[in-house]
Coordinates of C-alpha atoms in Angstrom, one line a residue:
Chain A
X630 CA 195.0 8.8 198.3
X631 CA 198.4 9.9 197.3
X632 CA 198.4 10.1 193.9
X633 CA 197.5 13.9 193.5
X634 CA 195.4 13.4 190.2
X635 CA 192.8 11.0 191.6
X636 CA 192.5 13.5 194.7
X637 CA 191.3 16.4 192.1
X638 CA 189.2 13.7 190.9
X639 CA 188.0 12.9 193.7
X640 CA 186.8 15.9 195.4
X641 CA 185.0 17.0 191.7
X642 CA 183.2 14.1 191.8
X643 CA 181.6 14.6 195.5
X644 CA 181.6 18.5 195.6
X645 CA 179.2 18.2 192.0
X646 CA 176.4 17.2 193.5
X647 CA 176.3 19.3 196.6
X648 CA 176.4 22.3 193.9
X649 CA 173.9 21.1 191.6
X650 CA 171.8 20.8 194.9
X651 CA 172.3 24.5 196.3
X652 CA 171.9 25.4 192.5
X653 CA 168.7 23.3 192.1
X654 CA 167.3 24.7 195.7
X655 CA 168.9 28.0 195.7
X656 CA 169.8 29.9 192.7
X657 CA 167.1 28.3 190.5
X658 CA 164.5 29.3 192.8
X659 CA 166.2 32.5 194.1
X660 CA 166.2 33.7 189.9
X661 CA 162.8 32.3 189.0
X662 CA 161.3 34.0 192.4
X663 CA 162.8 36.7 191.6
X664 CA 162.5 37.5 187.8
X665 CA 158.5 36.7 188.3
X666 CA 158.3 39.2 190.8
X667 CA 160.1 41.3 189.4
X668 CA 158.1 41.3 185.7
X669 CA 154.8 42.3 187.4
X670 CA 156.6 44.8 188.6
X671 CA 158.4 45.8 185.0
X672 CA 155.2 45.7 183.7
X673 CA 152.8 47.7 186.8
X674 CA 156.0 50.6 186.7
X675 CA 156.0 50.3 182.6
X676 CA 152.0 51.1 183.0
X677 CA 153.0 54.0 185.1
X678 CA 155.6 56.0 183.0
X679 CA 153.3 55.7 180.2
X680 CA 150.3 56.6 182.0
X681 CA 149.1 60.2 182.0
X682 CA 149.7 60.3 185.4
X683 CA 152.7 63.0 186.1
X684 CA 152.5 61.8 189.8
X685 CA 153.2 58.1 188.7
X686 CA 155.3 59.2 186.4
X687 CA 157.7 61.2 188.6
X688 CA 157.2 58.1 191.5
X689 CA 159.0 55.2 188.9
X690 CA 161.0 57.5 187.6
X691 CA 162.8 58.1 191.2
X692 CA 162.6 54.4 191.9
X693 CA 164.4 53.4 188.6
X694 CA 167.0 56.2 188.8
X695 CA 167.8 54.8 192.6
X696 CA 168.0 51.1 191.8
X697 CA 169.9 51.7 188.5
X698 CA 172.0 54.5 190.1
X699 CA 173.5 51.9 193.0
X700 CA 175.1 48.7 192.7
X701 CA 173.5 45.3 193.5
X702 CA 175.4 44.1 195.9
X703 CA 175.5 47.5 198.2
X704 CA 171.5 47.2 197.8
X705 CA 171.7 43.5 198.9
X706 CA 174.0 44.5 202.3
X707 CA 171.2 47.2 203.0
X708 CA 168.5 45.1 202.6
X709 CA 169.9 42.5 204.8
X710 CA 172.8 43.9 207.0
X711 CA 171.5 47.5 207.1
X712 CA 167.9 47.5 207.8
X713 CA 167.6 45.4 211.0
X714 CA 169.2 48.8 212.4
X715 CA 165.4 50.1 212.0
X716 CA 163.9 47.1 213.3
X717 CA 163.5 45.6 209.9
X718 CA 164.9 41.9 210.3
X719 CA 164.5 39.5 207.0
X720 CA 165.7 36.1 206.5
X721 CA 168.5 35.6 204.3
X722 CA 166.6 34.1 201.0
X723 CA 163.5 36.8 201.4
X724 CA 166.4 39.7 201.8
X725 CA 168.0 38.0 198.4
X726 CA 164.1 37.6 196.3
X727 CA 163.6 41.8 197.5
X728 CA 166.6 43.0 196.2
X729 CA 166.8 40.8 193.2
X730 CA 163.2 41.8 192.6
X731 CA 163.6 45.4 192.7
X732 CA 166.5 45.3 190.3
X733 CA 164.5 43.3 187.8
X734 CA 161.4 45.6 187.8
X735 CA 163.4 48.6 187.3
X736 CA 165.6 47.4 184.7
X737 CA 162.9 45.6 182.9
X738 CA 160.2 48.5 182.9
X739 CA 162.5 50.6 180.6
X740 CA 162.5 47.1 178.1
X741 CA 158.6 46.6 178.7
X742 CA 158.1 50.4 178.4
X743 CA 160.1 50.6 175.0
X744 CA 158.3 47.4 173.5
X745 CA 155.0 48.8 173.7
X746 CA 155.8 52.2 172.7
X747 CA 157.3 50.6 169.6
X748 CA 153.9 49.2 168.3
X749 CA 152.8 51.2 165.2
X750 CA 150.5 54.0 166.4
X751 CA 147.9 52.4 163.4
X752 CA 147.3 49.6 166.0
X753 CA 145.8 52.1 168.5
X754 CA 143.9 54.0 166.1
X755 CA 142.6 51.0 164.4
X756 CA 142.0 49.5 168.2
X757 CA 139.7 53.1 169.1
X758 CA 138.1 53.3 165.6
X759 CA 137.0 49.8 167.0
X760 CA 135.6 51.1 170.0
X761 CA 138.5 49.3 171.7
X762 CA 139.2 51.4 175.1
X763 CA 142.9 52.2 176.0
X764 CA 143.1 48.9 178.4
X765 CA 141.4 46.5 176.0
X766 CA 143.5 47.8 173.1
X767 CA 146.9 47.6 175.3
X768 CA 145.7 43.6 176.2
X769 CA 143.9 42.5 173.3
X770 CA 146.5 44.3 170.6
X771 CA 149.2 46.2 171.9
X772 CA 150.7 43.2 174.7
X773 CA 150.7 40.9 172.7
X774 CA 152.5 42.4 169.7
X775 CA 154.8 43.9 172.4
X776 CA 155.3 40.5 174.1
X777 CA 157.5 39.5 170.8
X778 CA 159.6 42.5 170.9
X779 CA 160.5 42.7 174.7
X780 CA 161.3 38.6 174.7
X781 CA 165.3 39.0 173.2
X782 CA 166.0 41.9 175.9
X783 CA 163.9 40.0 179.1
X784 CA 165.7 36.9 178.6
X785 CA 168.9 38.6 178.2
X786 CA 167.9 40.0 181.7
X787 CA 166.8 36.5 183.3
X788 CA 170.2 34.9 182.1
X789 CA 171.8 37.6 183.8
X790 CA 170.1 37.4 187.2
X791 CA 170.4 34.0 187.3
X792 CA 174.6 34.7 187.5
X793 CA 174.0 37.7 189.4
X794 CA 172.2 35.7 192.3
X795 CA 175.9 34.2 193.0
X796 CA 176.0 37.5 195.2
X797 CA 173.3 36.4 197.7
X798 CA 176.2 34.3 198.9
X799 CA 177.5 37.7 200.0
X800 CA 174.8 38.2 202.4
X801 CA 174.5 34.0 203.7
X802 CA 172.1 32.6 201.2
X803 CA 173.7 29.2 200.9
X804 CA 173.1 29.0 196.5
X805 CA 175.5 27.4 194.5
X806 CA 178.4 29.8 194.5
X807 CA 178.6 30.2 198.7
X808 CA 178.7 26.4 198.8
X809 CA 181.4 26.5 196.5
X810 CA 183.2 28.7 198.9
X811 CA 182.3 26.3 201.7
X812 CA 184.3 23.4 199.7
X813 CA 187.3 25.3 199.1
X814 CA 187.9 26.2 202.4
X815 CA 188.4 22.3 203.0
X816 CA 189.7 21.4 200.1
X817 CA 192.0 24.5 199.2
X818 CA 191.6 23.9 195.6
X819 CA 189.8 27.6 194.4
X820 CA 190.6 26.6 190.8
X821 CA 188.6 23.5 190.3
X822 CA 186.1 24.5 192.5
X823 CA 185.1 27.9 190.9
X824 CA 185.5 26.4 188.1
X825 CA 182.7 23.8 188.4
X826 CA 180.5 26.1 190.0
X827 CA 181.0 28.4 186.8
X828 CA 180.7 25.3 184.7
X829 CA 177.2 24.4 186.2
X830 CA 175.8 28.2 185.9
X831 CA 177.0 27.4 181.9
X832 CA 174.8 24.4 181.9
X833 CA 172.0 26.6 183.8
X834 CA 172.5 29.3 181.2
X835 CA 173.0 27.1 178.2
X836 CA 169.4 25.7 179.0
X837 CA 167.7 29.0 179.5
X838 CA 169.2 30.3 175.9
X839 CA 167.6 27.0 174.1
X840 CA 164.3 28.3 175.4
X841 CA 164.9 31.6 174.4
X842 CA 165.3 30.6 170.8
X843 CA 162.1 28.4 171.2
X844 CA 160.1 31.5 172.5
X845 CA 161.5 33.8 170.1
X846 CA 160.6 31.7 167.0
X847 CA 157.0 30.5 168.5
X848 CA 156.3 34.4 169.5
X849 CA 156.7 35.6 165.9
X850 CA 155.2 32.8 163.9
X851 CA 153.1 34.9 162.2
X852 CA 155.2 38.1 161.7
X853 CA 157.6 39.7 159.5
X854 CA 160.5 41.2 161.3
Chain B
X479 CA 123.2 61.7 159.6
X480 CA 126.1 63.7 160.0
X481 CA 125.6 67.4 161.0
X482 CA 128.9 68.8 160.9
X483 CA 129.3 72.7 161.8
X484 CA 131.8 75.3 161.8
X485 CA 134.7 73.0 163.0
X486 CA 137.9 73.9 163.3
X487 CA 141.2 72.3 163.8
X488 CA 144.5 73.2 164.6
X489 CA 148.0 71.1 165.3
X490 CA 149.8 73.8 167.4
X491 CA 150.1 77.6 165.7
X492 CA 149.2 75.0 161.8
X493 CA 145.0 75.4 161.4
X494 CA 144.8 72.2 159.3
X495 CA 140.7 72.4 159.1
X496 CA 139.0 76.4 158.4
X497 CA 135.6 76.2 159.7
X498 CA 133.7 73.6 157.9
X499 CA 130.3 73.0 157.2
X500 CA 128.7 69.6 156.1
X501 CA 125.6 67.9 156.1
X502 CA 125.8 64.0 154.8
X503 CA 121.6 62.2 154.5
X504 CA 121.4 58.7 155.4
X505 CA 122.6 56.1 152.7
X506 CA 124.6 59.1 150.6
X507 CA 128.0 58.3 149.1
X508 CA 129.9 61.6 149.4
X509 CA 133.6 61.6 147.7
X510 CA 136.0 64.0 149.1
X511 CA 139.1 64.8 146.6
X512 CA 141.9 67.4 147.1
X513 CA 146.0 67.7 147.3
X514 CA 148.1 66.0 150.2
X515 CA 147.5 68.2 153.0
X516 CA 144.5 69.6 151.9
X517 CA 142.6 68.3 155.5
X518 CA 140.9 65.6 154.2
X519 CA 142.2 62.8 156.8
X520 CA 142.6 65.4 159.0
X521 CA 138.2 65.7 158.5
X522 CA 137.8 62.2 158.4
X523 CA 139.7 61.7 161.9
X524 CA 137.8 64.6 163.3
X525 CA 134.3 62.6 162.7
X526 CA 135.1 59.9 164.5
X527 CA 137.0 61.6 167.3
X528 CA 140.8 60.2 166.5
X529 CA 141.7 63.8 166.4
X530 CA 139.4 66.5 168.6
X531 CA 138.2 69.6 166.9
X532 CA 140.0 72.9 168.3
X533 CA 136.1 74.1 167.9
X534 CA 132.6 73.3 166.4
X535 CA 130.4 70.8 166.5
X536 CA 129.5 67.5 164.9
X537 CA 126.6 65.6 165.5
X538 CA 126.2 62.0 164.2
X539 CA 122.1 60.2 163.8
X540 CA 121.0 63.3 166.0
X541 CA 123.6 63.1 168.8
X542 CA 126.0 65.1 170.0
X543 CA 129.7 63.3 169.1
X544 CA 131.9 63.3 172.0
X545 CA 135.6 62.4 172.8
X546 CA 134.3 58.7 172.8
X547 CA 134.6 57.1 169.6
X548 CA 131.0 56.4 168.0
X549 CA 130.1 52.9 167.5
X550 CA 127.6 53.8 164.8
X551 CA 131.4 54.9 162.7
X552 CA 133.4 52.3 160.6
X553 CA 137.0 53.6 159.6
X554 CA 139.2 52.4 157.0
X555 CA 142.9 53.4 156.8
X556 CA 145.4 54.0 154.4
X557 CA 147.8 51.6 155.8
X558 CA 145.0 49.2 156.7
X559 CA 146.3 48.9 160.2
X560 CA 145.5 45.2 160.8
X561 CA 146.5 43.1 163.8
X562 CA 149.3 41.3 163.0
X563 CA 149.5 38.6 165.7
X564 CA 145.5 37.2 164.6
X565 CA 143.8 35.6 161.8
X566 CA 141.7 37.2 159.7
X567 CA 138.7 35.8 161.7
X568 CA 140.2 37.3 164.7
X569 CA 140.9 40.6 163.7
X570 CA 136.7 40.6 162.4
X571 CA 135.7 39.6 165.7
X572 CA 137.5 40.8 168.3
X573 CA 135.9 44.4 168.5
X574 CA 132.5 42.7 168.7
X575 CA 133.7 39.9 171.3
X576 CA 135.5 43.0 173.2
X577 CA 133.5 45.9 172.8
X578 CA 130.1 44.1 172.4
X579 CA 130.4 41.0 174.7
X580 CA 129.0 38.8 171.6
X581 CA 129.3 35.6 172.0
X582 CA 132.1 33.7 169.7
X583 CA 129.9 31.3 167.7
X584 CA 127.3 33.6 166.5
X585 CA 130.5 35.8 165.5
X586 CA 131.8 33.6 163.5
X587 CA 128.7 32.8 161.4
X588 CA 129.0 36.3 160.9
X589 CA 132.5 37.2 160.6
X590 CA 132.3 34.8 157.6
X591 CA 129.7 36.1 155.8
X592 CA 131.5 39.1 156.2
X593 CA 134.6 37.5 154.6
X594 CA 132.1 36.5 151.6
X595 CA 130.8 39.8 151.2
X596 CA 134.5 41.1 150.4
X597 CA 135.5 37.8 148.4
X598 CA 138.2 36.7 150.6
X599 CA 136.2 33.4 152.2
X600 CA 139.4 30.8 152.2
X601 CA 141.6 33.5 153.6
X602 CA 139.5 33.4 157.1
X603 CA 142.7 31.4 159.1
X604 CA 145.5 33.2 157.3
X605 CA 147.5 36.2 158.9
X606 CA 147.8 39.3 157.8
X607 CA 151.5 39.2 156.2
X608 CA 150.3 36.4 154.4
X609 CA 148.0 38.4 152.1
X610 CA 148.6 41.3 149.6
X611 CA 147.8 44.9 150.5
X612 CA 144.2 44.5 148.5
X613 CA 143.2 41.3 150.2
X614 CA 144.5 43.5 153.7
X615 CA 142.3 46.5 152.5
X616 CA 139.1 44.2 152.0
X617 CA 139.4 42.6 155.6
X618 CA 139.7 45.6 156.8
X619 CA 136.4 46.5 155.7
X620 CA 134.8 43.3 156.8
X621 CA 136.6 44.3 160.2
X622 CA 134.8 47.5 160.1
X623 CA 131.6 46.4 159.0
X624 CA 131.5 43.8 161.9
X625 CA 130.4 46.3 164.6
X626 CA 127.4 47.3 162.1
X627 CA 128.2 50.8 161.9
X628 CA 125.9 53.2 160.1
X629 CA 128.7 55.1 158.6
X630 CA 131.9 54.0 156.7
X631 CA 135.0 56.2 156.4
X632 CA 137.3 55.8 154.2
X633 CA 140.6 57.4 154.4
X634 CA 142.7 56.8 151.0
X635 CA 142.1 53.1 151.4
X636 CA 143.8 52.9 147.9
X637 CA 146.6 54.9 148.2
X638 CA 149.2 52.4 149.5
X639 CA 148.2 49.4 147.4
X640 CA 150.2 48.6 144.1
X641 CA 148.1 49.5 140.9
X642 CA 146.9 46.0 140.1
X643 CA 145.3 45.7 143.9
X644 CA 143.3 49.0 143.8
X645 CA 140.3 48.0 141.4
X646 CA 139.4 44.8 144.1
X647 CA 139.1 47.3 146.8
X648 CA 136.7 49.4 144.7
X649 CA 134.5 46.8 144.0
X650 CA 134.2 46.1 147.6
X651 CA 133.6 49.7 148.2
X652 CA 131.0 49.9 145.4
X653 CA 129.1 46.7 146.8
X654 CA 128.7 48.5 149.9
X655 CA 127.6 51.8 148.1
X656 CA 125.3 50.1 145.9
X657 CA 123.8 48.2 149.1
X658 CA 122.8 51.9 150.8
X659 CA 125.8 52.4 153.4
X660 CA 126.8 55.8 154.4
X661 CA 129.9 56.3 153.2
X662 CA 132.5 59.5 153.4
X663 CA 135.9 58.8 151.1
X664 CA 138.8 60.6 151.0
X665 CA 140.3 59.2 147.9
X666 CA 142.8 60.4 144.8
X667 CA 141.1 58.4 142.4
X668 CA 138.9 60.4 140.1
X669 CA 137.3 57.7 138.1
X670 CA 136.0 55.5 141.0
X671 CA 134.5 59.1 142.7
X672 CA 132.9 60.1 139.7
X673 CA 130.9 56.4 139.3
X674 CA 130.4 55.8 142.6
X675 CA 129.6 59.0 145.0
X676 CA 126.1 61.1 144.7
X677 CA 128.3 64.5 146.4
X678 CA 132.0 65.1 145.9
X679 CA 133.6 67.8 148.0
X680 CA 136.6 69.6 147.1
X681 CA 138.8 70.7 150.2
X682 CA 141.8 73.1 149.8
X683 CA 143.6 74.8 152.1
X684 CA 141.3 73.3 154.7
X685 CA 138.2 75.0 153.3
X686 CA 135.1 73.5 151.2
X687 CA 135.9 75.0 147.6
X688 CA 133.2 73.4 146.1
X689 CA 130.4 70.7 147.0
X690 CA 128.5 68.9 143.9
X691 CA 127.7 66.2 142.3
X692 CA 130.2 64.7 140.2
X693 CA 129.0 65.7 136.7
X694 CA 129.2 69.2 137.8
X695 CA 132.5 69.2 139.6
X696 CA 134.4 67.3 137.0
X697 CA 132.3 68.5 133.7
X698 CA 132.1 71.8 134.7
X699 CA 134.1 72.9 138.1
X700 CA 133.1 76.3 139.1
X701 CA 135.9 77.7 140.9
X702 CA 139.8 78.3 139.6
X703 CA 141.4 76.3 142.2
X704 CA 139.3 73.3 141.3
X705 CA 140.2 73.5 138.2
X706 CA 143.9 73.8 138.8
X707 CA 143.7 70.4 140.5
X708 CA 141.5 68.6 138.8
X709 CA 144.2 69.5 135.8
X710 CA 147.1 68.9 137.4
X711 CA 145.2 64.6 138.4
X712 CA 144.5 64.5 134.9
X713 CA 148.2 64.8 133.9
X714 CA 150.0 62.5 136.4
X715 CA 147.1 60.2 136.2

């Protein structure tokens, strides 16, 4: 192949499906893991710094000052690299789902937490006057209400883990990103390469914004904003 | 039916409610009319345990009312306060689904004769921010009446609704009267308390000024501040 054209061809052509496949196996899973992980535990540490509980309070406070305090990647290298020195030895891919986790629940309980303090004190007045206790009035009228605001901020959050998992490839976890790496070591061509792998977590991302929109508009069908 | 004695409440170093007595009989309307501030919501929300008296006691049917909301109470709010993200159905039966464990088809038989009873039948799958503030006001009744309560407070259910809407909402609230609920209204409007309640209270400065029936209170108020305000409705009204 000497003409230098059909070479870049060429190697676009067979590196695109080994990247969609380490996307598809790795970075999909890795983010969806992840972010629904990392929601139930948005929402548990949510429950806790609204609760009266000045013990659960101070606990998710810490742990949302330390995950938001260090950077992502430095939290992935413990987790991985670091704590095998205490006799804690995790696979690659689990090391990646903990950390990513982690980051998601702490970021996400400050959204969840200011969602359902933005619901109109009238609903949990109305709810009591009912006879509705605090849970039933938080799942039956509060959540759902809730739901609608925190949708715009969470999916802002899952579009942006699922670029921020391109740093697993930091500690091994063979996603899209690390193969990427892999290719351009043979092929030396780090322009077209990246590129593509950018270009596919564009597609990724494109797709997740189009259900976005859907949610958004089916969440608030009956509301005025 | 309601016992209420010497209750007190205070909002930090501000003593909204100055030792209150009040006794309401079973199937009375009793009208409670005074200025913003006065302590009339703030009495309402003390009854059915929204806020919690600083001290005194209030008992409803006989019994002690403690920090748990009393089933036997139906509230009505200002701002109506419905559930935006259900249907008018829903928002009638889903205190009795939740709180009662009844069963959804026997609800809705009743949720709809509900819906009748305030005139708003075709409205039953419609949401909230599809109806005007009166139609709002009226299923909030219907929401209220749906856990059967034995009283019905009302706490300026008029006051947000455009002119035109209030009379609808009266007429509801007359039904009801005329049918023999209990009923405790904090209201502005002088006419509908005059027709409608058997007692009207006036509070001021967080005190019972003066507890009669309507003739007396608005024929022939006894005390100077009554008068003062019941002057000062007539003008802007």
């Amino acid at each position: 192949m000497d003409d230098p054209i059909l070479r870049l061809v060429g190697i676009l052509t067979d590196s695109f499906i080994p990247l969609l496949k380490a996307g598809l196996m790795f970075t999909v899973p890795l983010a969806l893991i992840s972010f629904a992980l990392g929601l139930a535990l948005a929402f548990l540490t949510a429950l806790a710094r609204i609760s009266s509980s000045k013990a659960l309070q101070s606990i998710t406070r810490f742990y949302v000052w330390l995950i938001r305090g260090t950077p992502l990647l430095v939290q992935l290298f413990i987790i991985f690299y670091g704590l095998p020195a205490v006799g804690v030895t995790l696979n690659a891919f689990p090391s990646a789902v903990i950390g990513f986790t982690l980051n998601v629940g702490a970021y996400n309980s400050e959204t969840i937490r200011a969602a359902i303090q933005s619901i109109d004190k009238g609903q949990w007045e109305a709810s009591k006057a009912l006879g509705l206790t605090r849970g039933k009035t938080l799942r039956h009228v509060v959540l759902p209400q809730a739901l609608r605001v925190a949708i715009p901020p969470l999916s802002n959050s899952f579009i942006g883990l699922v670029k921020d998992t391109s740093l697993a490839a930091a500690i091994t976890v063979t996603e899209m990103f690390q193969v990427a790496q892999q290719i351009t070591a043979r092929t030396y061509e780090p322009l077209l390469l990246y590129t593509e792998a950018a270009f596919i977590y564009l597609i990724f991302c494109s797709v997740l914004n189009y259900f976005q929109g859907r949610l958004e508009i089916y969440s608030s069908r009956h509301l005025t904003m | 039916m309601i016992t209420i004695n010497n209750i007190h409440k205070k909002f930090g170093n501000l003593e909204v409610l100055k030792g209150i007595d009040l006794n309401i009989s079973q199937g009375e309307v009793v009208c409670v009319i005074g200025s913003s501030g006065s302590g009339k919501s703030t009495l309402l929300r003390c009854l059915n345990r929204l806020e919690s008296v600083t001290s005194g006691t209030i008992y409803i049917d006989g019994k002690l009312a403690h920090d748990q909301t009393s089933k036997d109470i139906g509230m009505v709010f200002q701002r109506f306060n419905l559930f935006p993200h259900l249907t008018v159905l829903e928002n009638i039966m889903l205190a009795p689904m939740v709180v009662k464990g009844q069963s959804k088809d026997r609800l809705k038989a009743t949720a709809i004769q509900l819906l009748r009873k305030v005139g708003l039948e075709e409205k039953a799958d419609a949401y909230p921010n599809q109806l005007s503030g009166g139609q709002q006001q009226r299923v909030a009744i219907a929401r209220a009446l749906a856990m059967a309560p034995k009283i019905m407070l009302f706490d300026e259910p008029t006051s947000s609704l455009d002119p035109e809407l209030v009379g609808e909402v009266l007429e509801v609230m007359k039904a009801l009267a005329e049918e023999g609920m209990t009923m405790l209204i904090a209201t502005h409007e002088m006419t509908f308390a005059k027709e409608v309640s058997d007692r009207v209270i006036f509070l001021d400065g967080g005190v019972i000024v003066e507890d009669s029936t309507p003739e007396e209170i608005f024929e022939n108020p006894k005390h100077e501040r009554t008068k003062v305000f019941l002057n000062r409705m007539r003008k802007s009204g």
